Amino acid sequence: DRERLAAVVIISDGIVNLGGNPLYQIEESFLPVFTLAIGDSSKQKDFAVTQIRAPQYVFKDDEFLVDVTVSAENMDDFSGDLVLTLKGKKIASKPVKVVGNAFAKVYSFVLQASTPGLFSYTVSVDKVDGERNISNNQRQFFIEVIENRKKVVILASAPSPDVAAVREALKNVDAYEVAFSNLNSGVQLDDKTELAIVFLQPF
């Protein structure tokens, strides 16, 4: 229960294995955070894909941007590759030149959405000799390619604050085409309508 939570205690060896650096999360925390360091204090080699920024959906024939953050620990002057694959097939790559023992850099891929559907991409970096943790060397993400905006119809017998709130929320989603119809006018939905939201007045 968040309201009853008084503090957070983190017991860790300090090595970031997956996701973003927890220091950034702690800065935004509404609770006091206490840490207890355990394990080997020496930094191990670690080459990782730490973050992916990509749209959840795009429209057919659009170009879209994927930003991938790569980090490396204790690997100064190492050269490797960042590889992007789709359905197990390599579609793009970027050379990675590590500078320093605490390295992080964002690499960008510009991709084309050619076919509608849900696509699974994988980004990966090389596995390095002496690297203990290889689970963060690759990450997967999904992008849906939409051919047309999905038509959503809101049906109600009269305007109301609830109807207006739902309509405005849906209009902020670029993938939806939102229409409103009055239930009292004998509504007929066409075959392009993918979702109908009906507000019924209580008797």
PDB file of C-alpha atoms in Angstrom:
ATOM      1  CA  ASP A   1       0.000   0.000   0.000  1.00  0.00           C
ATOM      2  CA  ARG A   2       1.719   3.198  -1.216  1.00  0.00           C
ATOM      3  CA  GLU A   3       0.085   5.398   1.434  1.00  0.00           C
ATOM      4  CA  ARG A   4       1.522   3.242   4.243  1.00  0.00           C
ATOM      5  CA  LEU A   5       5.010   3.009   2.727  1.00  0.00           C
ATOM      6  CA  ALA A   6       7.498   4.941   4.875  1.00  0.00           C
ATOM      7  CA  ALA A   7      10.806   4.285   3.114  1.00  0.00           C
ATOM      8  CA  VAL A   8      12.600   2.099   0.590  1.00  0.00           C
ATOM      9  CA  VAL A   9      15.726   0.028   1.350  1.00  0.00           C
ATOM     10  CA  ILE A  10      17.820  -1.086  -1.650  1.00  0.00           C
ATOM     11  CA  ILE A  11      20.259  -3.958  -1.103  1.00  0.00           C
ATOM     12  CA  SER A  12      22.484  -4.207  -4.156  1.00  0.00           C
ATOM     13  CA  ASP A  13      25.976  -4.740  -5.525  1.00  0.00           C
ATOM     14  CA  GLY A  14      25.507  -1.468  -7.435  1.00  0.00           C
ATOM     15  CA  ILE A  15      25.700  -3.001 -10.912  1.00  0.00           C
ATOM     16  CA  VAL A  16      22.910  -1.924 -13.292  1.00  0.00           C
ATOM     17  CA  ASN A  17      21.799  -5.120 -15.059  1.00  0.00           C
ATOM     18  CA  LEU A  18      18.614  -4.013 -16.792  1.00  0.00           C
ATOM     19  CA  GLY A  19      16.691  -0.812 -17.439  1.00  0.00           C
ATOM     20  CA  GLY A  20      17.665   2.753 -16.611  1.00  0.00           C
ATOM     21  CA  ASN A  21      20.033   3.887 -13.905  1.00  0.00           C
ATOM     22  CA  PRO A  22      18.160   3.755 -10.532  1.00  0.00           C
ATOM     23  CA  LEU A  23      19.828   7.026  -9.473  1.00  0.00           C
ATOM     24  CA  TYR A  24      17.468   8.893 -11.803  1.00  0.00           C
ATOM     25  CA  GLN A  25      14.455   7.165 -10.242  1.00  0.00           C
ATOM     26  CA  ILE A  26      15.642   7.992  -6.729  1.00  0.00           C
ATOM     27  CA  GLU A  27      15.856  11.700  -7.588  1.00  0.00           C
ATOM     28  CA  GLU A  28      12.112  11.677  -8.383  1.00  0.00           C
ATOM     29  CA  SER A  29      11.140   9.507  -5.418  1.00  0.00           C
ATOM     30  CA  PHE A  30       8.549  10.781  -2.933  1.00  0.00           C
ATOM     31  CA  LEU A  31      10.065   8.564  -0.211  1.00  0.00           C
ATOM     32  CA  PRO A  32      13.428   8.394   1.559  1.00  0.00           C
ATOM     33  CA  VAL A  33      15.680   5.760  -0.018  1.00  0.00           C
ATOM     34  CA  PHE A  34      18.364   3.916   1.969  1.00  0.00           C
ATOM     35  CA  THR A  35      21.019   1.755   0.320  1.00  0.00           C
ATOM     36  CA  LEU A  36      23.079  -1.189   1.548  1.00  0.00           C
ATOM     37  CA  ALA A  37      26.039  -2.192  -0.610  1.00  0.00           C
ATOM     38  CA  ILE A  38      26.915  -5.886  -0.801  1.00  0.00           C
ATOM     39  CA  GLY A  39      29.056  -8.163  -2.970  1.00  0.00           C
ATOM     40  CA  ASP A  40      32.153  -7.490  -5.020  1.00  0.00           C
ATOM     41  CA  SER A  41      32.899  -3.758  -5.216  1.00  0.00           C
ATOM     42  CA  SER A  42      35.023  -4.079  -8.356  1.00  0.00           C
ATOM     43  CA  LYS A  43      33.267  -3.146 -11.579  1.00  0.00           C
ATOM     44  CA  GLN A  44      32.847  -5.967 -14.064  1.00  0.00           C
ATOM     45  CA  LYS A  45      32.797  -5.717 -17.832  1.00  0.00           C
ATOM     46  CA  ASP A  46      29.279  -5.039 -19.021  1.00  0.00           C
ATOM     47  CA  PHE A  47      28.064  -4.184 -22.524  1.00  0.00           C
ATOM     48  CA  ALA A  48      24.324  -3.491 -22.516  1.00  0.00           C
ATOM     49  CA  VAL A  49      21.263  -2.154 -24.281  1.00  0.00           C
ATOM     50  CA  THR A  50      19.810  -0.024 -21.491  1.00  0.00           C
ATOM     51  CA  GLN A  51      16.880   1.825 -23.071  1.00  0.00           C
ATOM     52  CA  ILE A  52      14.723   1.873 -26.220  1.00  0.00           C
ATOM     53  CA  ARG A  53      12.534   4.771 -27.295  1.00  0.00           C
ATOM     54  CA  ALA A  54      10.135   3.871 -30.104  1.00  0.00           C
ATOM     55  CA  PRO A  55       6.496   4.622 -31.007  1.00  0.00           C
ATOM     56  CA  GLN A  56       3.884   2.048 -30.050  1.00  0.00           C
ATOM     57  CA  TYR A  57       2.211   2.406 -33.445  1.00  0.00           C
ATOM     58  CA  VAL A  58       2.840   4.081 -36.795  1.00  0.00           C
ATOM     59  CA  PHE A  59       0.884   4.395 -40.033  1.00  0.00           C
ATOM     60  CA  LYS A  60       1.678   2.435 -43.171  1.00  0.00           C
ATOM     61  CA  ASP A  61       4.351   4.055 -45.385  1.00  0.00           C
ATOM     62  CA  ASP A  62       5.478   6.389 -42.566  1.00  0.00           C
ATOM     63  CA  GLU A  63       9.089   6.746 -41.494  1.00  0.00           C
ATOM     64  CA  PHE A  64       9.688   6.412 -37.757  1.00  0.00           C
ATOM     65  CA  LEU A  65      12.600   6.854 -35.372  1.00  0.00           C
ATOM     66  CA  VAL A  66      13.961   4.326 -32.866  1.00  0.00           C
ATOM     67  CA  ASP A  67      16.480   5.581 -30.272  1.00  0.00           C
ATOM     68  CA  VAL A  68      18.606   2.962 -28.510  1.00  0.00           C
ATOM     69  CA  THR A  69      20.806   3.741 -25.504  1.00  0.00           C
ATOM     70  CA  VAL A  70      23.922   1.587 -25.197  1.00  0.00           C
ATOM     71  CA  SER A  71      26.112   1.527 -22.095  1.00  0.00           C
ATOM     72  CA  ALA A  72      29.467  -0.061 -21.298  1.00  0.00           C
ATOM     73  CA  GLU A  73      31.321  -0.497 -18.018  1.00  0.00           C
ATOM     74  CA  ASN A  74      35.045  -1.157 -17.657  1.00  0.00           C
ATOM     75  CA  MET A  75      35.494  -1.513 -21.451  1.00  0.00           C
ATOM     76  CA  ASP A  76      37.510   1.527 -22.500  1.00  0.00           C
ATOM     77  CA  ASP A  77      38.607   1.551 -26.169  1.00  0.00           C
ATOM     78  CA  PHE A  78      36.368  -1.391 -27.110  1.00  0.00           C
ATOM     79  CA  SER A  79      34.756  -1.500 -30.570  1.00  0.00           C
ATOM     80  CA  GLY A  80      31.552  -3.453 -31.185  1.00  0.00           C
ATOM     81  CA  ASP A  81      28.265  -3.413 -33.061  1.00  0.00           C
ATOM     82  CA  LEU A  82      24.677  -2.547 -32.273  1.00  0.00           C
ATOM     83  CA  VAL A  83      22.409  -4.720 -34.426  1.00  0.00           C
ATOM     84  CA  LEU A  84      18.691  -4.338 -35.160  1.00  0.00           C
ATOM     85  CA  THR A  85      16.811  -7.428 -36.310  1.00  0.00           C
ATOM     86  CA  LEU A  86      13.253  -8.119 -37.460  1.00  0.00           C
ATOM     87  CA  LYS A  87      11.938 -11.692 -37.470  1.00  0.00           C
ATOM     88  CA  GLY A  88      15.487 -12.886 -36.849  1.00  0.00           C
ATOM     89  CA  LYS A  89      16.841 -11.045 -39.890  1.00  0.00           C
ATOM     90  CA  LYS A  90      19.369  -8.213 -39.591  1.00  0.00           C
ATOM     91  CA  ILE A  91      17.937  -4.979 -41.008  1.00  0.00           C
ATOM     92  CA  ALA A  92      20.379  -2.353 -39.669  1.00  0.00           C
ATOM     93  CA  SER A  93      23.487  -1.906 -37.540  1.00  0.00           C
ATOM     94  CA  LYS A  94      25.620   0.814 -35.972  1.00  0.00           C
ATOM     95  CA  PRO A  95      29.304   0.670 -34.961  1.00  0.00           C
ATOM     96  CA  VAL A  96      29.881   1.349 -31.261  1.00  0.00           C
ATOM     97  CA  LYS A  97      33.190   2.817 -30.117  1.00  0.00           C
ATOM     98  CA  VAL A  98      33.477   2.788 -26.323  1.00  0.00           C
ATOM     99  CA  VAL A  99      35.354   5.712 -24.811  1.00  0.00           C
ATOM    100  CA  GLY A 100      36.060   5.580 -21.067  1.00  0.00           C
ATOM    101  CA  ASN A 101      35.079   3.050 -18.437  1.00  0.00           C
ATOM    102  CA  ALA A 102      31.604   4.523 -17.850  1.00  0.00           C
ATOM    103  CA  PHE A 103      30.187   4.895 -21.348  1.00  0.00           C
ATOM    104  CA  ALA A 104      26.640   5.651 -22.532  1.00  0.00           C
ATOM    105  CA  LYS A 105      25.410   6.855 -25.908  1.00  0.00           C
ATOM    106  CA  VAL A 106      22.159   7.022 -27.898  1.00  0.00           C
ATOM    107  CA  TYR A 107      22.067   5.533 -31.404  1.00  0.00           C
ATOM    108  CA  SER A 108      19.194   6.266 -33.796  1.00  0.00           C
ATOM    109  CA  PHE A 109      17.608   4.128 -36.501  1.00  0.00           C
ATOM    110  CA  VAL A 110      15.183   5.527 -39.108  1.00  0.00           C
ATOM    111  CA  LEU A 111      12.808   2.797 -40.283  1.00  0.00           C
ATOM    112  CA  GLN A 112      10.019   2.516 -42.856  1.00  0.00           C
ATOM    113  CA  ALA A 113       6.588   1.083 -42.058  1.00  0.00           C
ATOM    114  CA  SER A 114       5.691  -0.787 -45.238  1.00  0.00           C
ATOM    115  CA  THR A 115       3.230  -3.491 -44.164  1.00  0.00           C
ATOM    116  CA  PRO A 116       0.353  -3.363 -41.653  1.00  0.00           C
ATOM    117  CA  GLY A 117       0.623  -5.617 -38.615  1.00  0.00           C
ATOM    118  CA  LEU A 118       2.352  -6.075 -35.264  1.00  0.00           C
ATOM    119  CA  PHE A 119       6.129  -6.404 -35.559  1.00  0.00           C
ATOM    120  CA  SER A 120       8.694  -7.606 -33.019  1.00  0.00           C
ATOM    121  CA  TYR A 121      12.146  -6.024 -33.216  1.00  0.00           C
ATOM    122  CA  THR A 122      15.290  -6.988 -31.312  1.00  0.00           C
ATOM    123  CA  VAL A 123      18.316  -4.795 -30.642  1.00  0.00           C
ATOM    124  CA  SER A 124      21.526  -6.426 -29.450  1.00  0.00           C
ATOM    125  CA  VAL A 125      25.191  -5.718 -28.766  1.00  0.00           C
ATOM    126  CA  ASP A 126      28.161  -8.080 -28.857  1.00  0.00           C
ATOM    127  CA  LYS A 127      28.845 -10.527 -26.059  1.00  0.00           C
ATOM    128  CA  VAL A 128      32.263  -9.650 -24.655  1.00  0.00           C
ATOM    129  CA  ASP A 129      34.901 -12.014 -23.289  1.00  0.00           C
ATOM    130  CA  GLY A 130      34.862 -11.835 -19.496  1.00  0.00           C
ATOM    131  CA  GLU A 131      31.338 -10.367 -19.338  1.00  0.00           C
ATOM    132  CA  ARG A 132      29.435 -12.021 -16.482  1.00  0.00           C
ATOM    133  CA  ASN A 133      25.987 -10.670 -17.267  1.00  0.00           C
ATOM    134  CA  ILE A 134      24.816 -11.138 -20.858  1.00  0.00           C
ATOM    135  CA  SER A 135      21.058 -10.965 -20.190  1.00  0.00           C
ATOM    136  CA  ASN A 136      21.087  -7.211 -20.916  1.00  0.00           C
ATOM    137  CA  ASN A 137      22.956  -7.536 -24.220  1.00  0.00           C
ATOM    138  CA  GLN A 138      19.671  -7.547 -26.106  1.00  0.00           C
ATOM    139  CA  ARG A 139      16.161  -6.144 -25.752  1.00  0.00           C
ATOM    140  CA  GLN A 140      12.930  -6.637 -27.649  1.00  0.00           C
ATOM    141  CA  PHE A 141      10.237  -4.103 -28.550  1.00  0.00           C
ATOM    142  CA  PHE A 142       7.004  -4.107 -30.542  1.00  0.00           C
ATOM    143  CA  ILE A 143       5.552  -1.657 -33.058  1.00  0.00           C
ATOM    144  CA  GLU A 144       2.105  -1.854 -34.627  1.00  0.00           C
ATOM    145  CA  VAL A 145       1.782  -0.610 -38.205  1.00  0.00           C
ATOM    146  CA  ILE A 146      -1.746   0.669 -38.903  1.00  0.00           C
ATOM    147  CA  GLU A 147      -3.106   1.016 -42.427  1.00  0.00           C
ATOM    148  CA  ASN A 148      -5.849   3.506 -41.538  1.00  0.00           C
ATOM    149  CA  ARG A 149      -7.111   5.224 -38.434  1.00  0.00           C
ATOM    150  CA  LYS A 150      -9.531   3.055 -36.463  1.00  0.00           C
ATOM    151  CA  LYS A 151     -13.056   4.428 -36.518  1.00  0.00           C
ATOM    152  CA  VAL A 152     -14.635   4.776 -33.077  1.00  0.00           C
ATOM    153  CA  VAL A 153     -18.265   5.857 -32.651  1.00  0.00           C
ATOM    154  CA  ILE A 154     -19.643   7.210 -29.376  1.00  0.00           C
ATOM    155  CA  LEU A 155     -23.384   6.675 -28.985  1.00  0.00           C
ATOM    156  CA  ALA A 156     -25.429   8.588 -26.417  1.00  0.00           C
ATOM    157  CA  SER A 157     -28.970   9.915 -26.105  1.00  0.00           C
ATOM    158  CA  ALA A 158     -27.772  13.313 -24.850  1.00  0.00           C
ATOM    159  CA  PRO A 159     -24.511  15.197 -24.279  1.00  0.00           C
ATOM    160  CA  SER A 160     -22.949  14.803 -20.843  1.00  0.00           C
ATOM    161  CA  PRO A 161     -19.625  15.493 -19.106  1.00  0.00           C
ATOM    162  CA  ASP A 162     -18.786  11.756 -19.229  1.00  0.00           C
ATOM    163  CA  VAL A 163     -19.386  11.594 -22.963  1.00  0.00           C
ATOM    164  CA  ALA A 164     -17.287  14.721 -23.523  1.00  0.00           C
ATOM    165  CA  ALA A 165     -14.420  13.364 -21.398  1.00  0.00           C
ATOM    166  CA  VAL A 166     -14.273  10.047 -23.282  1.00  0.00           C
ATOM    167  CA  ARG A 167     -14.522  11.815 -26.632  1.00  0.00           C
ATOM    168  CA  GLU A 168     -11.659  14.203 -25.833  1.00  0.00           C
ATOM    169  CA  ALA A 169      -9.474  11.390 -24.496  1.00  0.00           C
ATOM    170  CA  LEU A 170      -9.928   9.337 -27.667  1.00  0.00           C
ATOM    171  CA  LYS A 171      -9.358  12.333 -29.936  1.00  0.00           C
ATOM    172  CA  ASN A 172      -5.890  12.705 -28.395  1.00  0.00           C
ATOM    173  CA  VAL A 173      -4.953   9.254 -29.764  1.00  0.00           C
ATOM    174  CA  ASP A 174      -3.735   9.741 -33.315  1.00  0.00           C
ATOM    175  CA  ALA A 175      -4.696   6.187 -34.313  1.00  0.00           C
ATOM    176  CA  TYR A 176      -8.428   6.845 -33.759  1.00  0.00           C
ATOM    177  CA  GLU A 177     -11.010   8.632 -35.866  1.00  0.00           C
ATOM    178  CA  VAL A 178     -13.746   9.564 -33.391  1.00  0.00           C
ATOM    179  CA  ALA A 179     -17.377  10.273 -34.289  1.00  0.00           C
ATOM    180  CA  PHE A 180     -20.465  10.984 -32.169  1.00  0.00           C
ATOM    181  CA  SER A 181     -24.055   9.931 -32.899  1.00  0.00           C
ATOM    182  CA  ASN A 182     -27.307  10.457 -31.048  1.00  0.00           C
ATOM    183  CA  LEU A 183     -29.020   7.224 -30.025  1.00  0.00           C
ATOM    184  CA  ASN A 184     -32.447   8.808 -30.589  1.00  0.00           C
ATOM    185  CA  SER A 185     -31.802   9.350 -34.298  1.00  0.00           C
ATOM    186  CA  GLY A 186     -31.740   5.685 -35.318  1.00  0.00           C
ATOM    187  CA  VAL A 187     -28.006   5.068 -35.614  1.00  0.00           C
ATOM    188  CA  GLN A 188     -26.606   2.693 -38.230  1.00  0.00           C
ATOM    189  CA  LEU A 189     -22.968   1.680 -37.964  1.00  0.00           C
ATOM    190  CA  ASP A 190     -21.044   1.105 -41.184  1.00  0.00           C
ATOM    191  CA  ASP A 191     -18.548  -1.707 -41.779  1.00  0.00           C
ATOM    192  CA  LYS A 192     -15.596   0.625 -41.107  1.00  0.00           C
ATOM    193  CA  THR A 193     -16.566   1.072 -37.451  1.00  0.00           C
ATOM    194  CA  GLU A 194     -14.218  -0.967 -35.258  1.00  0.00           C
ATOM    195  CA  LEU A 195     -15.517   0.132 -31.858  1.00  0.00           C
ATOM    196  CA  ALA A 196     -18.808   1.565 -30.594  1.00  0.00           C
ATOM    197  CA  ILE A 197     -19.034   3.041 -27.086  1.00  0.00           C
ATOM    198  CA  VAL A 198     -22.619   3.290 -25.872  1.00  0.00           C
ATOM    199  CA  PHE A 199     -23.762   5.538 -23.004  1.00  0.00           C
ATOM    200  CA  LEU A 200     -27.152   4.472 -21.663  1.00  0.00           C
ATOM    201  CA  GLN A 201     -29.224   6.848 -19.562  1.00  0.00           C
ATOM    202  CA  PRO A 202     -30.559   5.326 -16.298  1.00  0.00           C
ATOM    203  CA  PHE A 203     -34.313   4.725 -16.143  1.00  0.00           C
TER     204      PHE A 203
END
